[in-house]
Coordinates of C-alpha atoms in Angstrom, one line a residue:
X13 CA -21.2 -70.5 -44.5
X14 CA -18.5 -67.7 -45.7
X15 CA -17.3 -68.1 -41.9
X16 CA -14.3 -70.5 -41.5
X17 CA -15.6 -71.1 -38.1
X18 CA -19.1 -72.1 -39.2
X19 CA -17.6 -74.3 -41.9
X20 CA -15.6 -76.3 -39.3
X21 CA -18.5 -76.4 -36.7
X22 CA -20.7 -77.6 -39.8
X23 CA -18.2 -79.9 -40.7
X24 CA -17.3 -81.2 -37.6
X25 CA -21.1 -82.1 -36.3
X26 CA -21.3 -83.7 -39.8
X27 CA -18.3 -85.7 -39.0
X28 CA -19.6 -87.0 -35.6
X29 CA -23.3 -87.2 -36.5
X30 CA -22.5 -90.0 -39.3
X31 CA -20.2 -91.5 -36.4
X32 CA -22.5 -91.9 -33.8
X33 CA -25.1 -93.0 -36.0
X34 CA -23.4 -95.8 -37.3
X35 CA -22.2 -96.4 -34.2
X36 CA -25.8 -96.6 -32.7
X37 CA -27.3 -98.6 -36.1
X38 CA -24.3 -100.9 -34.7
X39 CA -24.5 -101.2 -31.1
X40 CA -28.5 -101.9 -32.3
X41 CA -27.8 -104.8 -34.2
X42 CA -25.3 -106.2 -31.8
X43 CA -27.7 -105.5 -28.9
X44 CA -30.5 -106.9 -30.9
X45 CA -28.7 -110.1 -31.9
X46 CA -27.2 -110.5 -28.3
X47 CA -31.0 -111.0 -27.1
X48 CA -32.9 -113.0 -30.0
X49 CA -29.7 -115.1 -29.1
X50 CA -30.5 -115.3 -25.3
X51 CA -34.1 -115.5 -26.3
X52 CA -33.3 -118.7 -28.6
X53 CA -31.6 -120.4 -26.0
X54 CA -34.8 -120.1 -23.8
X55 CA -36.4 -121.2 -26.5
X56 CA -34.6 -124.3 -27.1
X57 CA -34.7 -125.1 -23.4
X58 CA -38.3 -125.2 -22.7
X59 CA -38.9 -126.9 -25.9
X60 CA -36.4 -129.2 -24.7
X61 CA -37.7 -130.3 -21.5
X62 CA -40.9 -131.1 -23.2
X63 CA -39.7 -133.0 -25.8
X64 CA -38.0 -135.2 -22.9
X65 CA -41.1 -135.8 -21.3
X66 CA -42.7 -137.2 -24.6
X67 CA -39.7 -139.1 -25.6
X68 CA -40.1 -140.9 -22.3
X69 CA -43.6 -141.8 -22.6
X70 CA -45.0 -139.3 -20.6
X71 CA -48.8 -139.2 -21.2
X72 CA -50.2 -135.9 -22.5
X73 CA -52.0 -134.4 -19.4
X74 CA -49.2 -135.2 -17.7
X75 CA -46.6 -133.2 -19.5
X76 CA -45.8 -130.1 -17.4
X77 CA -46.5 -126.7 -19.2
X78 CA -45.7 -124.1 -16.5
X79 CA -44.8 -120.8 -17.3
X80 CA -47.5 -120.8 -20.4
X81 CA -47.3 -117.3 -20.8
X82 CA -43.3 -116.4 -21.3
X83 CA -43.1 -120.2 -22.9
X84 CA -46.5 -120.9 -25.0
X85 CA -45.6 -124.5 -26.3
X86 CA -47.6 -126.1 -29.5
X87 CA -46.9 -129.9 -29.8
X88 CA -47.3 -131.2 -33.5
X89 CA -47.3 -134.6 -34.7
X90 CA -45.8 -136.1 -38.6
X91 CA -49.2 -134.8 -40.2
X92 CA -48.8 -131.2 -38.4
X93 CA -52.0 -132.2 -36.5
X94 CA -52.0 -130.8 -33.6
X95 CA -51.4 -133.2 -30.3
X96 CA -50.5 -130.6 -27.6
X97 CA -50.6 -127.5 -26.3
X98 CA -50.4 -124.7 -23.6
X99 CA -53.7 -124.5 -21.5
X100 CA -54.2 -120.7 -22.3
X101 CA -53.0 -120.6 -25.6
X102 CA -55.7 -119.2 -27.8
X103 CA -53.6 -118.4 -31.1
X104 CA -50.3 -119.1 -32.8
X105 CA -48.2 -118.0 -35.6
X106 CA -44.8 -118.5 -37.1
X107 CA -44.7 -122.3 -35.9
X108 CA -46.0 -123.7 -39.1
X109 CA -49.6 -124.6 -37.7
X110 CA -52.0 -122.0 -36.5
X111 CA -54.1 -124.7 -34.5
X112 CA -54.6 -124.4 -31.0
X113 CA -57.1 -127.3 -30.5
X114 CA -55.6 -130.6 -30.0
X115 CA -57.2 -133.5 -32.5
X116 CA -59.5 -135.7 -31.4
X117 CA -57.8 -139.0 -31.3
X118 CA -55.1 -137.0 -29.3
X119 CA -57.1 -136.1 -26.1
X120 CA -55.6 -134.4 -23.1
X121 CA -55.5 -137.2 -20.9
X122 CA -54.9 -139.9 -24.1
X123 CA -50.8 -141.8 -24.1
X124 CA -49.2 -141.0 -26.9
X125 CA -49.8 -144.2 -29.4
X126 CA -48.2 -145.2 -32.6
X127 CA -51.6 -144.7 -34.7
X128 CA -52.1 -146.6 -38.2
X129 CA -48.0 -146.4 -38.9
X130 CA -47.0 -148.4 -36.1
X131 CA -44.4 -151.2 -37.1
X132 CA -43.9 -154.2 -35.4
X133 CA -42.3 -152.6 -32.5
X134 CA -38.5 -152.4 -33.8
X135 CA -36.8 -149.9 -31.8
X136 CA -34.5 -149.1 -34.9
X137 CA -36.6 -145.7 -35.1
X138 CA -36.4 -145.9 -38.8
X139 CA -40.3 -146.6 -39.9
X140 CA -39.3 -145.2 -43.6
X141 CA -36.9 -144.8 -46.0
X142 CA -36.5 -141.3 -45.4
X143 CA -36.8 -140.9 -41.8
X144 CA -33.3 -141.3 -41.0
X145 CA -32.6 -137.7 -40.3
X146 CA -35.1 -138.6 -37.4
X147 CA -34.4 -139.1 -33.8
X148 CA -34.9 -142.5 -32.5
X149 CA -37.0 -144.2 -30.6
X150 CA -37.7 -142.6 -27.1
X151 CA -35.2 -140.0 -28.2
X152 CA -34.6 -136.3 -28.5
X153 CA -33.2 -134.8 -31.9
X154 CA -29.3 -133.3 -31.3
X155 CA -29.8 -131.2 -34.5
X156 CA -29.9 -127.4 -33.6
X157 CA -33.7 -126.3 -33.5
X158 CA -35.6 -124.7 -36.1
X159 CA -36.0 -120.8 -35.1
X160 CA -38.8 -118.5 -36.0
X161 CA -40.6 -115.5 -35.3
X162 CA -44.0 -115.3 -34.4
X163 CA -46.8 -114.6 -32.2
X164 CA -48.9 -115.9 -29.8
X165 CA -51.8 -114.9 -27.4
X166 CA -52.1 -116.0 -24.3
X167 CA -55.0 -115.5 -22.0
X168 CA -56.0 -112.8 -24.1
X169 CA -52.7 -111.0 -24.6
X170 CA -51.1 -111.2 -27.6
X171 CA -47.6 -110.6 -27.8
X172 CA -43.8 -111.7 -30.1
X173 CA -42.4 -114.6 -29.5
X174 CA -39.3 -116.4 -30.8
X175 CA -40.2 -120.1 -31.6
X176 CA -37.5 -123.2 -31.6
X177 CA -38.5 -126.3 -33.0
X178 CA -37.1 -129.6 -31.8
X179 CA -38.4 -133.1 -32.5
X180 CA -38.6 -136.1 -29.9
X181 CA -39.9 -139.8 -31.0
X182 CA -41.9 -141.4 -28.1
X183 CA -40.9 -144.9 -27.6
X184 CA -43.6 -145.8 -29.5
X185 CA -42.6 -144.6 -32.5
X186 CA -44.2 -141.3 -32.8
X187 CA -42.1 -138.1 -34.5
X188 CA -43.5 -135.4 -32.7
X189 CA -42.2 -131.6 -32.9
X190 CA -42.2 -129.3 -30.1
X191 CA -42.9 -125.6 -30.8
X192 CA -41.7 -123.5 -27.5
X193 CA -41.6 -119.9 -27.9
X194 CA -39.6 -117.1 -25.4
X195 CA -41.1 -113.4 -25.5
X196 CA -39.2 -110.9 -27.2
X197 CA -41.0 -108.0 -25.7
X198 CA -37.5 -107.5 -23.6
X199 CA -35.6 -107.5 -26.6
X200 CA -38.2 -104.8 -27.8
X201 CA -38.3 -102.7 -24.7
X202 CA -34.3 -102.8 -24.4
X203 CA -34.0 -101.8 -28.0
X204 CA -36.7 -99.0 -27.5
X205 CA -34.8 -98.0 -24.9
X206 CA -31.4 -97.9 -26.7
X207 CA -32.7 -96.5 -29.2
X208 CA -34.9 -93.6 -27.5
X209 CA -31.8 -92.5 -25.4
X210 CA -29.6 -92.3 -28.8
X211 CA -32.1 -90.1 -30.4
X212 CA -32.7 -88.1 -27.5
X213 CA -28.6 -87.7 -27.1
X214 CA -27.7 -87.7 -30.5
X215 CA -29.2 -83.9 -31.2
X216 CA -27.8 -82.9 -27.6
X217 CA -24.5 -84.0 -28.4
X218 CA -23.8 -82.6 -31.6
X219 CA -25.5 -78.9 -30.5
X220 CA -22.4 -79.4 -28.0
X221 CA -19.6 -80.5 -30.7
X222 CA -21.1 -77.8 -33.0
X223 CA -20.7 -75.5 -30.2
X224 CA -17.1 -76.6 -28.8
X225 CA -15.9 -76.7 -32.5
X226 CA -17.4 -72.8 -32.6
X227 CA -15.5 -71.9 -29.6
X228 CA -12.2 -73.6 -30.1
X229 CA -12.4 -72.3 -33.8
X230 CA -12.8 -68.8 -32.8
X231 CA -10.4 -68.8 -30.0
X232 CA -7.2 -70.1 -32.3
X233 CA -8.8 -67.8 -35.4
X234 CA -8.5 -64.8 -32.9
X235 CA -4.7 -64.1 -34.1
X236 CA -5.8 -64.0 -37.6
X237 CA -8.4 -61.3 -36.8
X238 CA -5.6 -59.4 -35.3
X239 CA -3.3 -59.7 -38.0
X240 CA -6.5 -58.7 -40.7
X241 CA -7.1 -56.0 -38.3
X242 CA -3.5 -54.8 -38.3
X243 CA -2.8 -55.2 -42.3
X244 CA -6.3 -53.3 -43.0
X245 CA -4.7 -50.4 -40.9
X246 CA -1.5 -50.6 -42.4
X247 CA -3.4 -50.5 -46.2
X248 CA -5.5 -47.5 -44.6
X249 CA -2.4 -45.4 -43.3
X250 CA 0.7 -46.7 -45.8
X251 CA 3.0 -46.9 -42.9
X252 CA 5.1 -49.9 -43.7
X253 CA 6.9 -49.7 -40.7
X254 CA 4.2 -51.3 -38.7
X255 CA 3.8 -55.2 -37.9
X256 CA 1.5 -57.3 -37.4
X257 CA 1.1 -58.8 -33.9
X258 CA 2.8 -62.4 -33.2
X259 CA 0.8 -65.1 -30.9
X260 CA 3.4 -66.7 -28.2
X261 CA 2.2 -70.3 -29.5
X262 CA 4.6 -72.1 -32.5
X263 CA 1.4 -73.3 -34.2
X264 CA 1.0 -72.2 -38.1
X265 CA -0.9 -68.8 -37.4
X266 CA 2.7 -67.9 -35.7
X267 CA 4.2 -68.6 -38.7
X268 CA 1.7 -66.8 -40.6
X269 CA 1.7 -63.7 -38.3
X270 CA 6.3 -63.8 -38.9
X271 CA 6.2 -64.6 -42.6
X272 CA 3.7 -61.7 -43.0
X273 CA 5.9 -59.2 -40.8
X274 CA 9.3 -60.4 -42.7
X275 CA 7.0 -59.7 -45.9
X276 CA 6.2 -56.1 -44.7
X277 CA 10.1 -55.6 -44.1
X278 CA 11.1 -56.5 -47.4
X279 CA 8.2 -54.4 -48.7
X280 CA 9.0 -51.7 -46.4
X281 CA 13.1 -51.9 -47.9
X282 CA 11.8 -51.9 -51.6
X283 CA 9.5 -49.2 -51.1
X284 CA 12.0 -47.4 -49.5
X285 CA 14.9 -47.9 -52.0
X286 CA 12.1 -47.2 -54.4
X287 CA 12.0 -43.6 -53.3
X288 CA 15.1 -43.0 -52.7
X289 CA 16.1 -44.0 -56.1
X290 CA 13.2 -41.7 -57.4
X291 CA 14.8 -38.5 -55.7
X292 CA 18.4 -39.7 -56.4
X293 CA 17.3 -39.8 -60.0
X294 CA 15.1 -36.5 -60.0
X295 CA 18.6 -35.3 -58.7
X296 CA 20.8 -36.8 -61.2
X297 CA 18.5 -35.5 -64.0
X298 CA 17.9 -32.5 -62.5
X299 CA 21.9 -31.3 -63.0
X300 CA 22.3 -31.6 -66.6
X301 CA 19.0 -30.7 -67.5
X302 CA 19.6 -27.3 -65.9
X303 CA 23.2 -26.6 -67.3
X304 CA 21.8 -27.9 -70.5
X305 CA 19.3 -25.4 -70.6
X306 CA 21.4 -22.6 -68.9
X307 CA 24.1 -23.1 -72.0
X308 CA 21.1 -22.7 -74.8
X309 CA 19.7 -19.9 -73.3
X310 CA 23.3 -18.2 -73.3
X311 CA 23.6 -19.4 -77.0
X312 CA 20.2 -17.9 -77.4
X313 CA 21.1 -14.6 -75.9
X314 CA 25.2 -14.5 -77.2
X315 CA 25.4 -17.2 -80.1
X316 CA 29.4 -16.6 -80.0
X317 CA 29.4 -18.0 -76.0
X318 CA 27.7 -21.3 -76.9
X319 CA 29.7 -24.3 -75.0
X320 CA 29.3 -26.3 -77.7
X321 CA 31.5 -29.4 -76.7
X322 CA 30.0 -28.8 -73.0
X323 CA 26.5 -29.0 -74.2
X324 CA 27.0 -32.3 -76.2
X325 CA 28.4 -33.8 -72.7
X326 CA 25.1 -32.9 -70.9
X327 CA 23.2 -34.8 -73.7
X328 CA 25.4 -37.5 -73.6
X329 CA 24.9 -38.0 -69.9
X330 CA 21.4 -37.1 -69.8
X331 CA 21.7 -40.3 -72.8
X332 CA 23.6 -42.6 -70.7
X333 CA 21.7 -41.7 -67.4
X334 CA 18.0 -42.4 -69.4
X335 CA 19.2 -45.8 -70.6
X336 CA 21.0 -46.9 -67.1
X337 CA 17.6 -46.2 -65.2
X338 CA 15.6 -47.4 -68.0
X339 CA 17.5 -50.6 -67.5
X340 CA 17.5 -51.1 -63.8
X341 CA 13.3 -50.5 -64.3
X342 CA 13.2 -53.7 -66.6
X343 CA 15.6 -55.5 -63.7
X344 CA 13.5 -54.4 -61.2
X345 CA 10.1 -55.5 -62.8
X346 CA 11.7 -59.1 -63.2
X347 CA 13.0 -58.8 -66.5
X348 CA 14.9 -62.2 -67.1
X349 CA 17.8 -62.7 -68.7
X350 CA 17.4 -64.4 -72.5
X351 CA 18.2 -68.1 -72.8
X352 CA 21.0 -67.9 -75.0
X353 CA 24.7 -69.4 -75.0
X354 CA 27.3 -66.2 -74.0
X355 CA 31.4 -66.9 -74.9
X356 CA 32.8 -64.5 -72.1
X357 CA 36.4 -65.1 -73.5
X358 CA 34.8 -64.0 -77.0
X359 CA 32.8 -61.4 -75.5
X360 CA 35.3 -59.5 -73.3
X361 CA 37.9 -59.6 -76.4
X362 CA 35.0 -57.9 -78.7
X363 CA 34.0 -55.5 -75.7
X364 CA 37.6 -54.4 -75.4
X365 CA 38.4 -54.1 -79.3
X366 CA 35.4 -51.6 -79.0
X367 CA 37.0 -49.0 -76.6
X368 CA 39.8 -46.9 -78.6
X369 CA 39.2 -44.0 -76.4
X370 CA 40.1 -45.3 -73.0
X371 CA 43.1 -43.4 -71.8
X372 CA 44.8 -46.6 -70.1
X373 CA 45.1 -49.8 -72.8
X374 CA 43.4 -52.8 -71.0
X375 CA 45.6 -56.2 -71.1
X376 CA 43.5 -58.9 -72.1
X377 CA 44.0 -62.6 -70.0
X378 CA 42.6 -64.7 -72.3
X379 CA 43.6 -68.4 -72.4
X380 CA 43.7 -69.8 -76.0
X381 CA 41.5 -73.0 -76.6
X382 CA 39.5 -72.5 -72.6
X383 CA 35.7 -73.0 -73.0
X384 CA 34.1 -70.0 -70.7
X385 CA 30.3 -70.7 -72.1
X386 CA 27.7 -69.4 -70.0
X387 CA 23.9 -68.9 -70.3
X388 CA 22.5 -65.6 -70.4
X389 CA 21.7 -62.0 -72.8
X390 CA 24.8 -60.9 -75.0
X391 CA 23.9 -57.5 -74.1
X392 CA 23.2 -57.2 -70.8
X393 CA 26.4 -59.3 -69.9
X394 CA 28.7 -56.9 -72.2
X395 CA 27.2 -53.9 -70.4
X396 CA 28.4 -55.7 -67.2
X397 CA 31.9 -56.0 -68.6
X398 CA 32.0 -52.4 -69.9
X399 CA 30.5 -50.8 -66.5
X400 CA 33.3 -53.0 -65.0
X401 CA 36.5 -51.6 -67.5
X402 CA 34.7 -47.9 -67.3
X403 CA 35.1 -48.1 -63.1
X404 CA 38.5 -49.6 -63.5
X405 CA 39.6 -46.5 -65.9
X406 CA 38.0 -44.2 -63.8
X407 CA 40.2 -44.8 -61.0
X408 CA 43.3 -46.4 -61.9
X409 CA 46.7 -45.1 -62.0
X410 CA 48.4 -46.5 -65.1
X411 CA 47.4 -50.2 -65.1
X412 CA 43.5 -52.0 -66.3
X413 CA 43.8 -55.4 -66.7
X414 CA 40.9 -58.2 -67.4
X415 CA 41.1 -62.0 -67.6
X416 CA 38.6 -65.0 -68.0
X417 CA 39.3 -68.1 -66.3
X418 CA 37.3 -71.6 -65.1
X419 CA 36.3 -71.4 -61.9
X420 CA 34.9 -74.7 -60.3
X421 CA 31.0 -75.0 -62.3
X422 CA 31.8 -71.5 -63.3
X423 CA 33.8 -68.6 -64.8
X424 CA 35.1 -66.1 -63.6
X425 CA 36.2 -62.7 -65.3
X426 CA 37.9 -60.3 -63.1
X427 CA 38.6 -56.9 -63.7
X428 CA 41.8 -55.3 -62.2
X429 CA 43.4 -51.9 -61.5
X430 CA 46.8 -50.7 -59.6
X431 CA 44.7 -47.4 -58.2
X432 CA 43.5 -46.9 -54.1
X433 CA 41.1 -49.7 -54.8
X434 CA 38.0 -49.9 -52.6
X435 CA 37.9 -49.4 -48.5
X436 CA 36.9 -52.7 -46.6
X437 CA 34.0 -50.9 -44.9
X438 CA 32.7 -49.6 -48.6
X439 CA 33.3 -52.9 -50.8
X440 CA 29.3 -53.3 -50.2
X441 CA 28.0 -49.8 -50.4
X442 CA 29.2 -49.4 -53.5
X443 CA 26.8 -51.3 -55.2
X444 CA 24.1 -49.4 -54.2
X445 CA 22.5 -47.1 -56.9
X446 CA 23.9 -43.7 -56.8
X447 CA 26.7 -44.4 -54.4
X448 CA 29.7 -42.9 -54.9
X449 CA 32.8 -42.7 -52.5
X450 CA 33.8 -39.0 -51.9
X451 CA 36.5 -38.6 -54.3
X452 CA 34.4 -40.0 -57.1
X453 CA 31.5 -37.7 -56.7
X454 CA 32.7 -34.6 -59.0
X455 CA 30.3 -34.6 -62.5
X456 CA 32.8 -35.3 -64.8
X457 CA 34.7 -38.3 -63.1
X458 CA 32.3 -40.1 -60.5
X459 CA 29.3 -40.9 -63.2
X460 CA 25.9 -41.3 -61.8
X461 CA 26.5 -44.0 -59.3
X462 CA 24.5 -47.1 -61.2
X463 CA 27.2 -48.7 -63.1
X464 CA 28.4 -51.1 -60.4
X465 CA 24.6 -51.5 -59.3
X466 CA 23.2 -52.4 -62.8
X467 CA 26.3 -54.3 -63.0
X468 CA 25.7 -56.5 -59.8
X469 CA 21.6 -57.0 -60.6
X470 CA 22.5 -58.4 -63.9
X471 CA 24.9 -60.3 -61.8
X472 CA 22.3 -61.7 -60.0
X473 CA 19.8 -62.3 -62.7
X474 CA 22.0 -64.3 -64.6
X475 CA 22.6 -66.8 -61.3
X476 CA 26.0 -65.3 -60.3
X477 CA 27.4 -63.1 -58.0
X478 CA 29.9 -59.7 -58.4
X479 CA 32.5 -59.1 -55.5
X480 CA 35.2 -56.6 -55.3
X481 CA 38.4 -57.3 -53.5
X482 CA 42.1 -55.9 -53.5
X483 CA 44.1 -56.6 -56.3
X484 CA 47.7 -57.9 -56.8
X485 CA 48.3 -54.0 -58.5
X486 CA 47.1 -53.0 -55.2
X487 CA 43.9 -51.1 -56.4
X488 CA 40.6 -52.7 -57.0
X489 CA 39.5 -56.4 -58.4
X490 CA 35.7 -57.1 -59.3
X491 CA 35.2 -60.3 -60.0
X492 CA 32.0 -62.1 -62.0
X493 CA 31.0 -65.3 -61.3
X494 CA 28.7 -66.8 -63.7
X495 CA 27.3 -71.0 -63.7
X496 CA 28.0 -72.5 -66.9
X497 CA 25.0 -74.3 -68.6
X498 CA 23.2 -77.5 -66.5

């Protein structure tokens, strides 16, 4: 049962075994009902036309009884003494009275007579006070029969029978009640029938839905083997840069079989940037680390040719480079942004206060009494700004200039120089980590290449978006956008 195909052939044969059997219990009652109906009606007609002849006088032996064996009849009078009855009949049930012998003062060949209770002859047909349910004289009851089940044997063969009971009052005055019974053994044998075919079909039928279900299951679940098959190989070799095959069909294993290949394309671009990052940093590290060491063991050798100032420069980058790649690792692994309230027009004021060694003054665009709140980390959002004012420095001529303004749900700070600013066809390349355009690359001017890429991730994980564009100075604009707070 680990098998999604056996669990829908399972489930399906469930499904249509508890349909088709109440659909048979159903169609058994129905049929069933239909024929104790039909066999009723029979019923009711042969006791009928006896209960005619009596109510018209019609001496005993000269009622007519054919057909004894498919309609036994049992004639009764007031006292359930028995007055009449089929010639072969040798035992009833179900009719109330199990004789089969008619009484003595009610011979075969005798005319029905009014007995001790006869009146004076009034044809009113009411001889008591509570006979007045009763049919009158020389009449046949309109009241639907009495119907029961029973049995009778005729002629030696016993068989069931469904009795209907309907009274008749000869004209002289005599309530009798006419027992005629209908065989059932063709409401037997049709049911035994119905019923023998639906177990013998029933187990054919669901071996076949079990089976189709199997088939059809297995033929749309072959795509899905294919793509298992596919991403086991891929786990066993680590070559992203296969796919999984796609089915021709729009159903949802197609869509399965394209969100998992998109999947393996994103995957495939993070593991790759992932690598390239790796060896762009083993590179980056790899340069300071070696002139750092290359100074000391000078200094070790000639103490009076130690590069003093050049050495503390290595640390420093080696400094700023450990805490940049320390800091897109935390981005990377998801690291969200705290959930404080950030003043950008506070913030960018403090962060520019802080830099007394830039070599180009930054102009501060402020307005007074503007609320530029935004949610997001303090820290992370004033190493934004500063990556931003350290580019600008880097590059511009004799201008940096900064503002904060409202912008639609959001603010915007922007971050200006009057230098070359930034090539159309480079305005998104920059922002990948350890990019730089070829006259920024030397060591001491072009930085590692992650400021604008840290910049733009915190971007990101804050909600916003970083853009670069060409400024009214002519050189470069970057400009934040951040949401303010829902």
């Amino acid at each position: 049962m680990r098998s999604v195909r056996a669990r829908a052939a399972l489930g399906a044969t469930l499904v249509v075994a508890v349909a088709l059997i109440g659909a048979g219990l159903a169609v058994l009652m129905v049929l069933r009902a239909n024929l104790i109906d039909q066999a009723d009606l029979q019923a009711e007609v042969a006791a009928r036309e006896v209960a005619g002849e009596l109510a018209t006088g019609t001496p005993y032996r000269e009622v007519e009884l054919d057909d004894e064996e498919d309609h036994p009849v049992q004639v009764v009078d007031e006292e359930d003494r028995v007055v009449l009855v089929s010639k072969d009949l040798r035992a009833v049930t179900g009719t109330g009275t199990t004789g089969v012998t008619p009484a003595p003062s009610a011979s075969p060949g005798a005319t029905p007579s009014p007995g001790d209770d006869d009146d004076d002859g009034d044809d009113g047909g009411d001889d008591g006070g509570d006979d007045s349910s009763r049919p009158g004289r020389g009449e046949v009851s309109n009241d639907d029969p009495e119907f029961s089940d029973g049995t009778a044997t005729v002629d030696r063969t016993t068989a069931d029978y469904r009795f209907a009971a309907v009274e008749a009052t000869t004209p002289d005055g005599i309530t009798l009640t006419v027992h005629a019974g209908a065989p059932l053994a063709a409401e037997q044998e049709a049911v035994n029938t119905v019923r023998g075919a639906m177990l013998t079909g029933l187990p054919v039928l669901l071996v076949v839905v079990a089976g189709v279900t199997w088939l059809v299951t297995r033929r749309a679940l072959r795509p899905v083997e294919g793509i298992r098959r596919e991403m086991a190989a891929i786990t066993a070799s680590e070559d992203l840069a296969r796919r999984v095959p796609e089915p021709d069909s729009r159903d949802e294993i197609a869509a399965l079989a394209r969100t998992t290949n998109e999947t393996l394309t994103v995957l495939e671009a993070s593991v790759e940037r992932q690598r390239r990052f790796v060896a762009d940093a083993s590179h980056e590290l790899r340069s300071p680390i070696a002139s750092l060491r290359t100074q000391l063991e000078v200094a070790e050798a000639h103490p009076e040719l130690l590069d003093l100032p050049g050495a503390v420069a290595d640390t420093v980058r080696l400094q700023v480079l450990a805490a940049d790649l320390l800091l897109l690792a935390r981005l990377d692994a998801g690291e969200k942004p705290g959930g404080g309230t950030v003043e950008l027009g506070a913030l960018v004021r403090e962060e520019v206060s802080q830099r007394t060694g830039d070599r180009i003054a930054v102009a501060v665009e402020v307005p007074e009494g503007g609320a530029y709140e935004v949610n997001g980390s303090r820290g992370q959002l004033s190493r934004v700004i500063g990556n931003l004012l350290d580019n600008a420095q880097r590059h511009a001529d004799a201008r940096v200039a900064v503002s904060v303004a409202a912008d639609g749900r959001g603010v915007r700070v922007e971050v200006r120089d009057d230098g070359d600013g930034v090539p159309e066809d480079e305005r998104e390349r920059i922002f990948e980590r350890f990019v730089r355009l070829d006259d920024a690359r030397s060591r001491d001017d072009g930085g590692a290449g992650l400021g604008l890429a840290i910049a733009r991730d915190v971007a990101a994980r804050h909600g916003g978006t970083l853009t670069v564009h060409r400024a009214d100075e002519g050189g470069a604009a970057f400009r934040l956008w951040l949401p303010r707070p829902a």
